[in-house]
Short mmCIF file of C-alpha atoms and ligand atoms in Angstrom, two decimals:
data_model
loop_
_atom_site.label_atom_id
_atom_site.label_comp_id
_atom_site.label_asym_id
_atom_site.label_seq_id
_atom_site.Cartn_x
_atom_site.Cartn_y
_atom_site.Cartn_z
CA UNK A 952 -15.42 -29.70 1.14
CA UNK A 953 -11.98 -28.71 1.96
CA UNK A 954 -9.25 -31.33 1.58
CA UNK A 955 -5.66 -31.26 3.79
CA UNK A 956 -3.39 -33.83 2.47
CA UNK A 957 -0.26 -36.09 4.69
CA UNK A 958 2.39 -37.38 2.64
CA UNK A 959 4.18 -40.25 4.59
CA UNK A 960 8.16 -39.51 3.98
CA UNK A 961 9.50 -41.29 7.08
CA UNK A 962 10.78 -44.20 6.45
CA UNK A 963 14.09 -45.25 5.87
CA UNK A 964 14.91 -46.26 2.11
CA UNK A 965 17.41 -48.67 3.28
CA UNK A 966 17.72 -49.91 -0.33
CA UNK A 967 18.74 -46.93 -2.42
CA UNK A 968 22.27 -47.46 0.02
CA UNK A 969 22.75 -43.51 -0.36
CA UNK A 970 23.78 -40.43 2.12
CA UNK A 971 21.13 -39.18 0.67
CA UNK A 972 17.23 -39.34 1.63
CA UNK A 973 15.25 -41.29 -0.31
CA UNK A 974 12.36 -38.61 -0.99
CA UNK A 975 14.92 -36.38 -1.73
CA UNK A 976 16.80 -38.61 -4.96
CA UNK A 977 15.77 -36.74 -8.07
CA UNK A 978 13.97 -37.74 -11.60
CA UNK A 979 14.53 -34.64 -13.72
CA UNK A 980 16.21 -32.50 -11.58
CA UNK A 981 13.07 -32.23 -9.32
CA UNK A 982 13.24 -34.57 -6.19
CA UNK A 983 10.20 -37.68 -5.26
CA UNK A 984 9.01 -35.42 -2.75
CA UNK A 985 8.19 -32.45 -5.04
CA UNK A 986 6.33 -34.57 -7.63
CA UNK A 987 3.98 -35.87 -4.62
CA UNK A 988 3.73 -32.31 -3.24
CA UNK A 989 2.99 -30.95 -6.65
CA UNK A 990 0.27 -33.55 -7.84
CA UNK A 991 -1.86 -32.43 -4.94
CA UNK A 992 -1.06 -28.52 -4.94
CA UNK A 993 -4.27 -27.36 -7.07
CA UNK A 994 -6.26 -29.65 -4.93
CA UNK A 995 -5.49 -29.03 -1.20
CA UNK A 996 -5.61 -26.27 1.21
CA UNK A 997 -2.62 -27.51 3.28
CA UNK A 998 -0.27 -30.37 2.94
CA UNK A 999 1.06 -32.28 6.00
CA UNK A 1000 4.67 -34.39 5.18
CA UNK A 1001 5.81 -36.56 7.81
CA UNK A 1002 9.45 -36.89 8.31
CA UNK A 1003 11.68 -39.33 10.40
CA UNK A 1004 14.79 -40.75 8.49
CA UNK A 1005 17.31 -37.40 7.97
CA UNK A 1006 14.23 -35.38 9.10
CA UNK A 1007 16.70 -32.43 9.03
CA UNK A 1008 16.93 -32.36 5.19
CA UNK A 1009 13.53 -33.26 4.38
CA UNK A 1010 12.42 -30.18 6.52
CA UNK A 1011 14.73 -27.85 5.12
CA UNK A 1012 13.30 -29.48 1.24
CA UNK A 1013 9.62 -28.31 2.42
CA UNK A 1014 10.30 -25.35 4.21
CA UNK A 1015 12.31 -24.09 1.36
CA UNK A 1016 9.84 -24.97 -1.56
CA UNK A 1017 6.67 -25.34 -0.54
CA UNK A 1018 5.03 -22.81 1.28
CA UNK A 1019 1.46 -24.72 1.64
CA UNK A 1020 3.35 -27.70 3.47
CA UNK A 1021 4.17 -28.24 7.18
CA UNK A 1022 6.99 -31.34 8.42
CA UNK A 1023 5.73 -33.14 11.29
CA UNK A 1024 8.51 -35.06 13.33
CA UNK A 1025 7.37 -39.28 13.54
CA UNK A 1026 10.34 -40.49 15.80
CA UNK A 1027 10.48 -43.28 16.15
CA UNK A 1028 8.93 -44.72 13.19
CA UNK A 1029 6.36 -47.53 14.11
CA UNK A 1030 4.28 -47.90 10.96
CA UNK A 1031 2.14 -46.04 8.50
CA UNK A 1032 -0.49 -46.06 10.64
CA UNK A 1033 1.44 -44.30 13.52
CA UNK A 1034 2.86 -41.98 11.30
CA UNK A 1035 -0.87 -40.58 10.45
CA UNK A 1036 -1.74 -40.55 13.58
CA UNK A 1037 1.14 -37.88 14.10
CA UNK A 1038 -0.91 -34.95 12.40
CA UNK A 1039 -3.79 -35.65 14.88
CA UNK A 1040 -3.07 -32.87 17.09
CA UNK A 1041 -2.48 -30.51 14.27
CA UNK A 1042 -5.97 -32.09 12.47
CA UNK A 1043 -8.09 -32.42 16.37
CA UNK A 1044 -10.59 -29.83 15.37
CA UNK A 1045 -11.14 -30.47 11.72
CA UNK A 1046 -13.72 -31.95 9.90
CA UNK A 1047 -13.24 -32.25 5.94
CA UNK A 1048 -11.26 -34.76 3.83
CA UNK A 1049 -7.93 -36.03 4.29
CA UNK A 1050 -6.00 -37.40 1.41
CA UNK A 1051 -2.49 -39.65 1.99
CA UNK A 1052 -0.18 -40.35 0.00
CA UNK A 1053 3.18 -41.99 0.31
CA UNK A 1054 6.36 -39.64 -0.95
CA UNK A 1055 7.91 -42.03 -2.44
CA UNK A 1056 5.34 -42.55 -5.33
CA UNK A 1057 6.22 -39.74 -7.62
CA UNK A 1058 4.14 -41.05 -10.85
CA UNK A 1059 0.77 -40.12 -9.33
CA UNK A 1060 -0.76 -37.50 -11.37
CA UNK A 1061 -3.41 -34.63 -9.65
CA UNK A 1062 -5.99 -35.77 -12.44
CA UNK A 1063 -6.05 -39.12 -11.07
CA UNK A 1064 -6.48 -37.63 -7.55
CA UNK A 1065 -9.21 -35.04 -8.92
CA UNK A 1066 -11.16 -38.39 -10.04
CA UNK A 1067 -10.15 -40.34 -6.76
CA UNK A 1068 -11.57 -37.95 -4.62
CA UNK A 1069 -14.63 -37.55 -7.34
CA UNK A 1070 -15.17 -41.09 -6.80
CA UNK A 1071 -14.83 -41.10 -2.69
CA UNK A 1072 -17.58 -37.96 -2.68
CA UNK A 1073 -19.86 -39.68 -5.51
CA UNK A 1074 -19.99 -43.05 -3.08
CA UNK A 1075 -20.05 -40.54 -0.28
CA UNK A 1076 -17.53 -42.44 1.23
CA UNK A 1077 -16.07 -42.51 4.62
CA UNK A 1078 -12.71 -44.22 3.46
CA UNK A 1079 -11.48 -45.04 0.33
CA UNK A 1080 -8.46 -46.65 -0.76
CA UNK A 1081 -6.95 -46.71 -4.17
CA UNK A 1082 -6.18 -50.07 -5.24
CA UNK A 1083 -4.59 -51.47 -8.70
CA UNK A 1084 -3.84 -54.77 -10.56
CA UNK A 1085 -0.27 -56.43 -10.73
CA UNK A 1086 0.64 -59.73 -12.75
CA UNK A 1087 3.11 -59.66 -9.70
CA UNK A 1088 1.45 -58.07 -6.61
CA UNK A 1089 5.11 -59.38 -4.19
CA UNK A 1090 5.42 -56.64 -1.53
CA UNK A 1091 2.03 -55.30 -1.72
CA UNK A 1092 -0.41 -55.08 0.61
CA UNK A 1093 -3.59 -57.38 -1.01
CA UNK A 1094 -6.91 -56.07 -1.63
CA UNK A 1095 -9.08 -58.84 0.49
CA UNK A 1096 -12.87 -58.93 -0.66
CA UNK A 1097 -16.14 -60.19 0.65
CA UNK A 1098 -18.22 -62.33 -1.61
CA UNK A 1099 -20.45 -59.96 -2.69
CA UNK A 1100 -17.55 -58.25 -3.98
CA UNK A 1101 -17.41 -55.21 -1.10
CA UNK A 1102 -13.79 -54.29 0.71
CA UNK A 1103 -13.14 -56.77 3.41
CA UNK A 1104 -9.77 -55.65 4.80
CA UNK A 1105 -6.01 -55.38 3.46
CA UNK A 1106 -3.74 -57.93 4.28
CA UNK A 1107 0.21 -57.20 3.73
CA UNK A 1108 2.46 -59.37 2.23
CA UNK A 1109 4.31 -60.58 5.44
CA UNK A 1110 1.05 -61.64 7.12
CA UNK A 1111 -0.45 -63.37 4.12
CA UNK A 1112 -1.77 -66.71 3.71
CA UNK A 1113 -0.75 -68.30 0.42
CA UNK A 1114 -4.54 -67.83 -0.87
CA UNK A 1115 -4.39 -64.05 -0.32
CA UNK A 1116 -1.04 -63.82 -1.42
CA UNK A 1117 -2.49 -64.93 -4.96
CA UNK A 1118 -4.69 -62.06 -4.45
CA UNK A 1119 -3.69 -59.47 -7.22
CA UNK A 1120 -5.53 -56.53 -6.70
CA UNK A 1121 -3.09 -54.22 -4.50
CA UNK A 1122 -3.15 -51.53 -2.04
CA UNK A 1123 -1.85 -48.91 -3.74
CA UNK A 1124 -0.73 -46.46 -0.46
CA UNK A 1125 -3.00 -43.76 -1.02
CA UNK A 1126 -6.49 -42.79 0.51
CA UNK A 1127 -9.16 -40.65 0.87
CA UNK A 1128 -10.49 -40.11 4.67
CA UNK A 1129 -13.69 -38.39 6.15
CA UNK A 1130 -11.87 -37.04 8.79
CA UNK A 1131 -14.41 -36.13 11.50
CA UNK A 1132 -15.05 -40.15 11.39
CA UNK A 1133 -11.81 -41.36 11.23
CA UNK A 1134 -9.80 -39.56 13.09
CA UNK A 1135 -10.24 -41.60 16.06
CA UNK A 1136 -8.75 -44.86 14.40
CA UNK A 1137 -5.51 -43.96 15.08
CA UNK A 1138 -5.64 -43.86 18.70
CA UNK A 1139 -7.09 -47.51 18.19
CA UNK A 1140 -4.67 -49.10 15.86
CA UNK A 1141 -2.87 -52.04 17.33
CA UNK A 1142 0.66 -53.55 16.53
CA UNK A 1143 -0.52 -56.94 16.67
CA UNK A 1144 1.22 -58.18 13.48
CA UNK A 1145 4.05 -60.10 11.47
CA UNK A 1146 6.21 -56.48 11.69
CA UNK A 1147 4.64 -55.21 14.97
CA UNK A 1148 4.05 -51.87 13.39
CA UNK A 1149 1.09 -49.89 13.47
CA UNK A 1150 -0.71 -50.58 9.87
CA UNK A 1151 -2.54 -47.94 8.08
CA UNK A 1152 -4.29 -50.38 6.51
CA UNK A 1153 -5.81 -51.71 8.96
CA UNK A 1154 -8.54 -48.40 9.21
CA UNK A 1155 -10.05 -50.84 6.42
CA UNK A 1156 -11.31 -53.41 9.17
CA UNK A 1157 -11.66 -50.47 11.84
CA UNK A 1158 -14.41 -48.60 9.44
CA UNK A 1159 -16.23 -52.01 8.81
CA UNK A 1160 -16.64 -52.91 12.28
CA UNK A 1161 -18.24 -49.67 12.46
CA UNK A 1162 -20.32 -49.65 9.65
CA UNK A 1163 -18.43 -46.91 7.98
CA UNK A 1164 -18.75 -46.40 3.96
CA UNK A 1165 -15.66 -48.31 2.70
CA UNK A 1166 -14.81 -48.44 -0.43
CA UNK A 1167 -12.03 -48.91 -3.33
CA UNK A 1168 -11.00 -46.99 -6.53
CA UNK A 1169 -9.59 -48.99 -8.94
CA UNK A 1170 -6.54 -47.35 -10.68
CA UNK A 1171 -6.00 -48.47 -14.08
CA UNK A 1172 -2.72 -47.30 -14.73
CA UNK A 1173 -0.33 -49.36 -12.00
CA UNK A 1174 2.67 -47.29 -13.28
CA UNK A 1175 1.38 -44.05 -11.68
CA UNK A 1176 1.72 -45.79 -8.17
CA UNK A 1177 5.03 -47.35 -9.19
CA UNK A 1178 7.26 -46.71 -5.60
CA UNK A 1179 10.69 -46.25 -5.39
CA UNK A 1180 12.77 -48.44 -3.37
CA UNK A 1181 16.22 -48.95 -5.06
CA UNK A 1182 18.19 -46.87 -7.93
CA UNK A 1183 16.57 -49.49 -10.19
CA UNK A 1184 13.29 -47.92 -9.56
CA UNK A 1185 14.21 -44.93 -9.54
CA UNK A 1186 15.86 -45.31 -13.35
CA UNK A 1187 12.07 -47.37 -13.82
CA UNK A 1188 10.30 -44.93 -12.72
CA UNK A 1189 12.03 -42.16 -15.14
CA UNK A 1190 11.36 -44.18 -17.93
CA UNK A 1191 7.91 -44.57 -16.84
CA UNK A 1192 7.65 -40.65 -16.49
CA UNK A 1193 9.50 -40.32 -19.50
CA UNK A 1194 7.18 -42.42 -22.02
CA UNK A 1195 4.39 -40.71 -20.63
CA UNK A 1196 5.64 -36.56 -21.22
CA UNK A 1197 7.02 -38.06 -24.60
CA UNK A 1198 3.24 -39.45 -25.69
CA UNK A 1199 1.77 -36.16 -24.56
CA UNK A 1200 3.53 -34.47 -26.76
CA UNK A 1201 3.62 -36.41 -29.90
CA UNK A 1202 -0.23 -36.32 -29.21
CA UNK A 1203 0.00 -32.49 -29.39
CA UNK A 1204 2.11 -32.38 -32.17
CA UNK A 1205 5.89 -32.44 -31.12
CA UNK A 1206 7.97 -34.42 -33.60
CA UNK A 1207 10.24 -36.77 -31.51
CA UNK A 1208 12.55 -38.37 -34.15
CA UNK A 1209 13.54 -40.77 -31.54
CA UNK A 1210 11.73 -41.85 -28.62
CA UNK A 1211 14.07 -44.12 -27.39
CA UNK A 1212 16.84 -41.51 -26.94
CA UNK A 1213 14.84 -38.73 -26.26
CA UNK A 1214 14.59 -37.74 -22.08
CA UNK A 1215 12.26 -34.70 -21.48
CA UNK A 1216 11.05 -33.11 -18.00
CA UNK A 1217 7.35 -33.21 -17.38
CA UNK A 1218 7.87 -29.45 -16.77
CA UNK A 1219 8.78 -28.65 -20.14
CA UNK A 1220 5.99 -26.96 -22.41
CA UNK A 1221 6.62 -27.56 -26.30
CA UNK A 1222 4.68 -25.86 -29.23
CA UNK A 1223 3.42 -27.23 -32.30
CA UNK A 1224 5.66 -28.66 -35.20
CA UNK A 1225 9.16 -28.29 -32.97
CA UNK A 1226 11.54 -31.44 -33.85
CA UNK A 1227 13.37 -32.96 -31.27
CA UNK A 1228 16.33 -34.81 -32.67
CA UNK A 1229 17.10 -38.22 -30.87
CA UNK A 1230 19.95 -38.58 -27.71
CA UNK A 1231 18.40 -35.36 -26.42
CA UNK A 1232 18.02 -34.42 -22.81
CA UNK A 1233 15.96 -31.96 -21.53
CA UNK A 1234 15.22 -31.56 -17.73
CA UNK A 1235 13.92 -29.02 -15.23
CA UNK A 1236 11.40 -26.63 -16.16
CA UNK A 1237 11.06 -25.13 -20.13
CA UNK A 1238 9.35 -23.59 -22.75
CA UNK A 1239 10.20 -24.19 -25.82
CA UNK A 1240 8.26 -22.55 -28.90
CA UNK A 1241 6.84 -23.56 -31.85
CA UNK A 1242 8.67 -25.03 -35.24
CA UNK A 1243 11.91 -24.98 -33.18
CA UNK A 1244 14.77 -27.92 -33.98
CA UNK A 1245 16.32 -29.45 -31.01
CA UNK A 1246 19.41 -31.83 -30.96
CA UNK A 1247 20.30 -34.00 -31.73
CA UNK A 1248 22.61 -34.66 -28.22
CA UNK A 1249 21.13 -31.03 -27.07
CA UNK A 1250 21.16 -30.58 -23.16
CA UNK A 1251 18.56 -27.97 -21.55
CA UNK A 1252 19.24 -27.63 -17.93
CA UNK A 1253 16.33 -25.92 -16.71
CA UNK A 1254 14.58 -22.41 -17.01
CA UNK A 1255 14.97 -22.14 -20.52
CA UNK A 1256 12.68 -20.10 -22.65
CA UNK A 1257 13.13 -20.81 -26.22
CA UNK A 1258 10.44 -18.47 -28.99
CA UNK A 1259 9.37 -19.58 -32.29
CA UNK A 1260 11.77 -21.05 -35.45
CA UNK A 1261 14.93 -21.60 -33.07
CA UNK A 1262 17.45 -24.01 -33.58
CA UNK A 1263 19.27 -25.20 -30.78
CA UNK A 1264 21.85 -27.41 -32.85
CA UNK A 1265 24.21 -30.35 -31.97
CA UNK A 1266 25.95 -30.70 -28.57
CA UNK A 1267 24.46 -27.41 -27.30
CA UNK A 1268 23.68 -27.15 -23.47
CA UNK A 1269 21.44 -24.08 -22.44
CA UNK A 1270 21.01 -23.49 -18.98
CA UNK A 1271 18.34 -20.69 -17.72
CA UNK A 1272 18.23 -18.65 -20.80
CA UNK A 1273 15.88 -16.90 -22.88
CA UNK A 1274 16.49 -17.30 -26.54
CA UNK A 1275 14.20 -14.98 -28.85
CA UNK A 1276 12.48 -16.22 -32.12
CA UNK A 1277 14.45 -17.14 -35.45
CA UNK A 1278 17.84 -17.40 -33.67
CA UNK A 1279 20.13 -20.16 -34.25
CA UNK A 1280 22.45 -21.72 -31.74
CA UNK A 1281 23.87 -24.55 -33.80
CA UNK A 1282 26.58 -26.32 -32.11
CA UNK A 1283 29.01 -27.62 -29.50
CA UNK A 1284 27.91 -23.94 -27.91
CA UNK A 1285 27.50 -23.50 -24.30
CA UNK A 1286 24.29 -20.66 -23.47
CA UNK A 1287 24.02 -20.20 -19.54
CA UNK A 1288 21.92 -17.36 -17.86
CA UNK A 1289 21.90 -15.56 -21.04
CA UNK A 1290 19.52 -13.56 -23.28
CA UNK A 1291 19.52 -13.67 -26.95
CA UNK A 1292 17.30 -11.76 -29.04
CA UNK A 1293 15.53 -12.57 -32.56
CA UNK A 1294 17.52 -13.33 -35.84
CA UNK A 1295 20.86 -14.06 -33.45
CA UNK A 1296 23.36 -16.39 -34.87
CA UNK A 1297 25.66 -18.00 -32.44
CA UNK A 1298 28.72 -19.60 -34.12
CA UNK A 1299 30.31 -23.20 -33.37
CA UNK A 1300 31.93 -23.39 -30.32
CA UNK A 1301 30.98 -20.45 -28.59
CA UNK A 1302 30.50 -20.27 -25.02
CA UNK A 1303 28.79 -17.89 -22.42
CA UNK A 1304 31.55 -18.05 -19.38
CA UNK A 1305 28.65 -16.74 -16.57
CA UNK A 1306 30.59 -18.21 -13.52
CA UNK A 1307 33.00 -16.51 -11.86
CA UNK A 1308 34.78 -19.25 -9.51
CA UNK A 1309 36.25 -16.83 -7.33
CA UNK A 1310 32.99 -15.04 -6.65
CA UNK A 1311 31.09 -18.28 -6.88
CA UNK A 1312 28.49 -15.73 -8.85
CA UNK A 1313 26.84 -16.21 -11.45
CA UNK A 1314 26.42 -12.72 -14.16
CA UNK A 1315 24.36 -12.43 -17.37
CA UNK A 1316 25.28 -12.49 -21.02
CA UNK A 1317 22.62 -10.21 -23.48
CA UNK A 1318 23.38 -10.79 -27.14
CA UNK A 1319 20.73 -8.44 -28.64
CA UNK A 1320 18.55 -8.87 -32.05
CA UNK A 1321 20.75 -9.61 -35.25
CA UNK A 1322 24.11 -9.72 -33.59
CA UNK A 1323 26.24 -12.57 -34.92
CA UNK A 1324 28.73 -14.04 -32.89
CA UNK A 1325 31.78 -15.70 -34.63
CA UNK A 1326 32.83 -19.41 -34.05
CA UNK A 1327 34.71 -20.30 -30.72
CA UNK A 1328 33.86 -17.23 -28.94
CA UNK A 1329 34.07 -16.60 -25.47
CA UNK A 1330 32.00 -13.93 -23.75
CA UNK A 1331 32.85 -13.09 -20.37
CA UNK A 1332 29.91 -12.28 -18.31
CA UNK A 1333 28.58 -9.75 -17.68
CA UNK A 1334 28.43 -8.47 -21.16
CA UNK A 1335 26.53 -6.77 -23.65
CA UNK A 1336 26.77 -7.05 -26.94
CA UNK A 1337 24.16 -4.48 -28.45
CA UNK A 1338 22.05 -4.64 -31.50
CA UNK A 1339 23.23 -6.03 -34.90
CA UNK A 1340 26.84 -6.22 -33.33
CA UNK A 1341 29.28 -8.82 -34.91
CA UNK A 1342 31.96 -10.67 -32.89
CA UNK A 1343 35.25 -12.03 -34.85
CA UNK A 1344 35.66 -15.77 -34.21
CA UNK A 1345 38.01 -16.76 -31.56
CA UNK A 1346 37.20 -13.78 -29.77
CA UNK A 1347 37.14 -13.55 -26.06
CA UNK A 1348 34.64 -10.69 -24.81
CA UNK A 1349 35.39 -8.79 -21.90
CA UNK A 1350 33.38 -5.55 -22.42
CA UNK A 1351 30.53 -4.36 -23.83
CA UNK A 1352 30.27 -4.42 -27.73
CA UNK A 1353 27.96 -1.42 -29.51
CA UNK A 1354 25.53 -1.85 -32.18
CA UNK A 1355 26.36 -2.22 -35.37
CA UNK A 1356 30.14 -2.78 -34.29
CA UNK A 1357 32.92 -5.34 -34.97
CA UNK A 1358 34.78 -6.51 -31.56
CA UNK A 1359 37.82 -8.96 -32.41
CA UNK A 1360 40.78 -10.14 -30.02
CA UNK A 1361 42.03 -12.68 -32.54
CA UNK A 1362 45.78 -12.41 -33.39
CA UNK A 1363 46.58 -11.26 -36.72
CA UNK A 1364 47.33 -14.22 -39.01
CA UNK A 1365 50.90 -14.42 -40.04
CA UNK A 1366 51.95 -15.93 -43.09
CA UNK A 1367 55.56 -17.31 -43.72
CA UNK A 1368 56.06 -18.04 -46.91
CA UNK A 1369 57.42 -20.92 -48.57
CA UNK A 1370 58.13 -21.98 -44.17
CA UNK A 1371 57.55 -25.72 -45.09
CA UNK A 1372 60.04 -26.14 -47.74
CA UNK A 1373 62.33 -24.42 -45.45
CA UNK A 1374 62.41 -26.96 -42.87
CA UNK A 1375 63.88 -30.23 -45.06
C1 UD1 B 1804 2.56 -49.91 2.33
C2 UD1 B 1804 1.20 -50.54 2.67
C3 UD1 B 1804 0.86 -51.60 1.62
C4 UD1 B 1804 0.85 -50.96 0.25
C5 UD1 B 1804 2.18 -50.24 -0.04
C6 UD1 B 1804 2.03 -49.42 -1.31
C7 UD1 B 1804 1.00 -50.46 5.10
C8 UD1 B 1804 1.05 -51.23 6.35
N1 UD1 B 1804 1.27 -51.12 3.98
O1 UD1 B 1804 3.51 -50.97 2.43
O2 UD1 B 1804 -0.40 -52.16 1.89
O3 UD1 B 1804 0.61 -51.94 -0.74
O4 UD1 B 1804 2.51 -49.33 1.03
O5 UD1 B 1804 3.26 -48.86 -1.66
O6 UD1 B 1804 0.68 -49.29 5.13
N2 UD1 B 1804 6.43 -44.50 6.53
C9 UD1 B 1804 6.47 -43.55 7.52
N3 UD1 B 1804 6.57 -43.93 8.81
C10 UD1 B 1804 6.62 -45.24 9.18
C11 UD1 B 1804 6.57 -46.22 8.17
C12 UD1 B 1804 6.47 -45.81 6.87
O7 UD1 B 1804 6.41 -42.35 7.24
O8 UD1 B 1804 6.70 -45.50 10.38
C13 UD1 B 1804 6.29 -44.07 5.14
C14 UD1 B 1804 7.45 -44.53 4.24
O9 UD1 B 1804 8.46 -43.56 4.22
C15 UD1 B 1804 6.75 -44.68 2.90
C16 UD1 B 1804 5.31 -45.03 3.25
O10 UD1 B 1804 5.14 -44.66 4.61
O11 UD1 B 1804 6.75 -43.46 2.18
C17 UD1 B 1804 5.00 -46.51 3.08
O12 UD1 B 1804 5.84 -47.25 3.94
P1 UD1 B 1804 6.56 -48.57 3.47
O13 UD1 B 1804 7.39 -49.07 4.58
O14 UD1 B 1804 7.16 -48.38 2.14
O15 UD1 B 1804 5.28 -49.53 3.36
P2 UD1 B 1804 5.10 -50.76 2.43
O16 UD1 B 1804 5.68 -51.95 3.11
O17 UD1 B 1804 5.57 -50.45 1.06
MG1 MG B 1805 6.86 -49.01 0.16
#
């Protein structure tokens, strides 16, 4: 059955106090949005985000990124349940499922959708809503249930007697719908509550009434619906993110000296028996071989490829490089849009200059297979510097250096003698 998904990305974010829109704040270099759109991308046909607040930006995020995703306009914004409703026209004539989600929930993962949806098809279920367990449920919408145990309705926090409000099982923003049979719910949602908005939750009560196959999935994990509301979330909800690509990793057999310091993207890849040395900080997307050492204090920026038996040494930053197999890069060295080949040794200090300010472009360093490049160099990009070349230290590179040659710009030492004694 095919499945269309609706990401709700509307609403204001009042409380991250920022220019900028809330889906649009970034863990990792990759913004909320993105993580939502990319936990459903191997699952759905097409993807429907809803925008209101700074629709402009949000549109321009989607339209740049995410070919399989459409914006649809919700202005003005008068609930979740309205803001649904606003793919109806696009959705009139189709008849498969419909997953939402909320784009401000980044930590949901597409195997715990694959299993959602599992569930909803098992129970052949008209609606199901993912719900979870919080010691503090505040804010939530509560899970209410019938005696026998069966979904009764949701009832938010605002419109919540104090016996529901103990309720602890939440609504966790994200459902699976049968569309043919719920489609028409959202021309029958009412505003009749303590916010006068038009609840999504209330197609709960609306599919009971009419006998409809309601049900709940239980998510164990309440992290992975952890929303983001303020900067403190948002610095939560890394660490959350964090813990989790960190376990993954030790579990495949990454070393991480020190968890506690360690910050790695969930789009990094890392082979077996690499080290990561603590107060290291690696975001964007990676790869990163096998019995590598990284760090300590390393910083990779993002499309980094790293091969087999590299070091990438203290107070290193590589940005969108490719650095070939038994090559060291040891420290305070600064690799960006380069290409280093195998058995490369990159002195202290040395830095790849690849922007040109007055350009505002960026050009490409290639150091090729056993060139060694002296301490505190400076290559210019572009540049070259072929096969088994050397490189003086305190060099600064401006052309292209053959193989198997020595390029130095250093100024000869000169050597006074006896200068000290001189001076008193
Ligand atoms: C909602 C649920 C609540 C649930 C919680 C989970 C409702 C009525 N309540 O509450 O039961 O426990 O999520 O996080 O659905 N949005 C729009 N347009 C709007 C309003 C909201 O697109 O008109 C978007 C927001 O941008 C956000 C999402 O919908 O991404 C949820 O809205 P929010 O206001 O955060 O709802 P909650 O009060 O958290
Ligand atoms: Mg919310």
């Amino acid at each position: 059955m095919s499945i269309k998904s609706v990401i709700l990305a509307a609403g204001k974010g009042t409380r991250m106090k920022s220019q900028t829109p809330k889906v649009l704040h970034e863990i990792y270099g990759k913004t909320l949005l993105g993580y939502v759109l990319d936990s459903v991308k191997n699952l759905t046909k097409e993807n429907f985000v809803i925008v209101g607040h700074h629709a402009e930006e949000v549109e321009k995020f989607v339209k740049d990124n995410y070919a399989n995703a459409k914006t649809v306009l919700q202005s003005p914004q008068l609930g979740t349940g309205h803001a649904v409703s606003m793919v109806c026209p696009s959705l009139e004539n189709y008849e498969g499922l419909v997953l939402i989600l909320c784009g401000d929930t980044p930590l949901i993962q597409e195997e715990t959708l694959r299993k959602f949806v599992e569930h909803h098809k098992s129970l052949n279920s008209d609606i199901t809503v993912m719900s979870t367990i919080f010691d503090d449920p505040t804010n939530y919408g509560r899970i209410i249930r019938e005696s026998d145990g069966s979904l009764k309705c949701i009832v938010e926090e605002k419109d919540a007697t104090a016996e529901e409000k103990a309720v602890k099982e939440v609504n966790a923003g994200i459902y699976c719908l049968d569309w043919g049979k719920i489609k028409s719910a959202f021309s029958e949602l009412t505003s009749n509550n303590a916010q006068g908005e038009y609840y999504l939750t209330d197609i709960i009560e609306w599919g009971k009434n009419r006998s409809l196959n309601v049900n709940a999935y239980i998510l164990k994990d309440n992290r992975e619906i952890y929303g983001i509301n303020s900067r403190i979330n948002l610095a939560q909800a890394t660490k959350y993110l964090n813990e989790r690509v960190l376990t993954k990793l030790m579990t495949e057999g990454v070393t991480i000296v020190d968890p506690y310091s360690t910050w790695i993207s969930d789009d990094t890849e890392i082979g077996q028996d690499t080290i990561i040395y603590p107060a290291t900080y690696i975001e964007g997307k990676n790869k990163i071989g096998k019995n590598c050492k990284i760090g300590p204090c390393a910083h990779l920026r993002g499309g980094v490829e790293v091969a087999d038996n590299v070091k990438v040494g203290n107070f290193v930053e590589v940005k969108k490089s490719k650095i070939s197999s038994n090559t060291n890069v040891g420290h305070l060295s600064y690799i960006g849009d380069s290409e280093l080949g195998e058995h490369v040794n990159i002195g202290a200090g040395t830095i790849t200059a690849n922007y040109n300010p007055i350009t505002k472009s960026k050009n490409k360093t290639v150091i090729k297979d056993n060139a060694k490049i002296g301490s505190n160099t400076v290559l210019v990009a572009p540049v070259t510097v072929e096969e088994g070349a050397n490189v003086g230290a305190l060099s600064v590179i401006t052309k292209n250096v053959q193989a198997w040659a020595l390029a130095l710009t250093r100024t000869p030492v000169r050597i006074i003698e006896n200068w000290v004694k001189k001076q008193s």
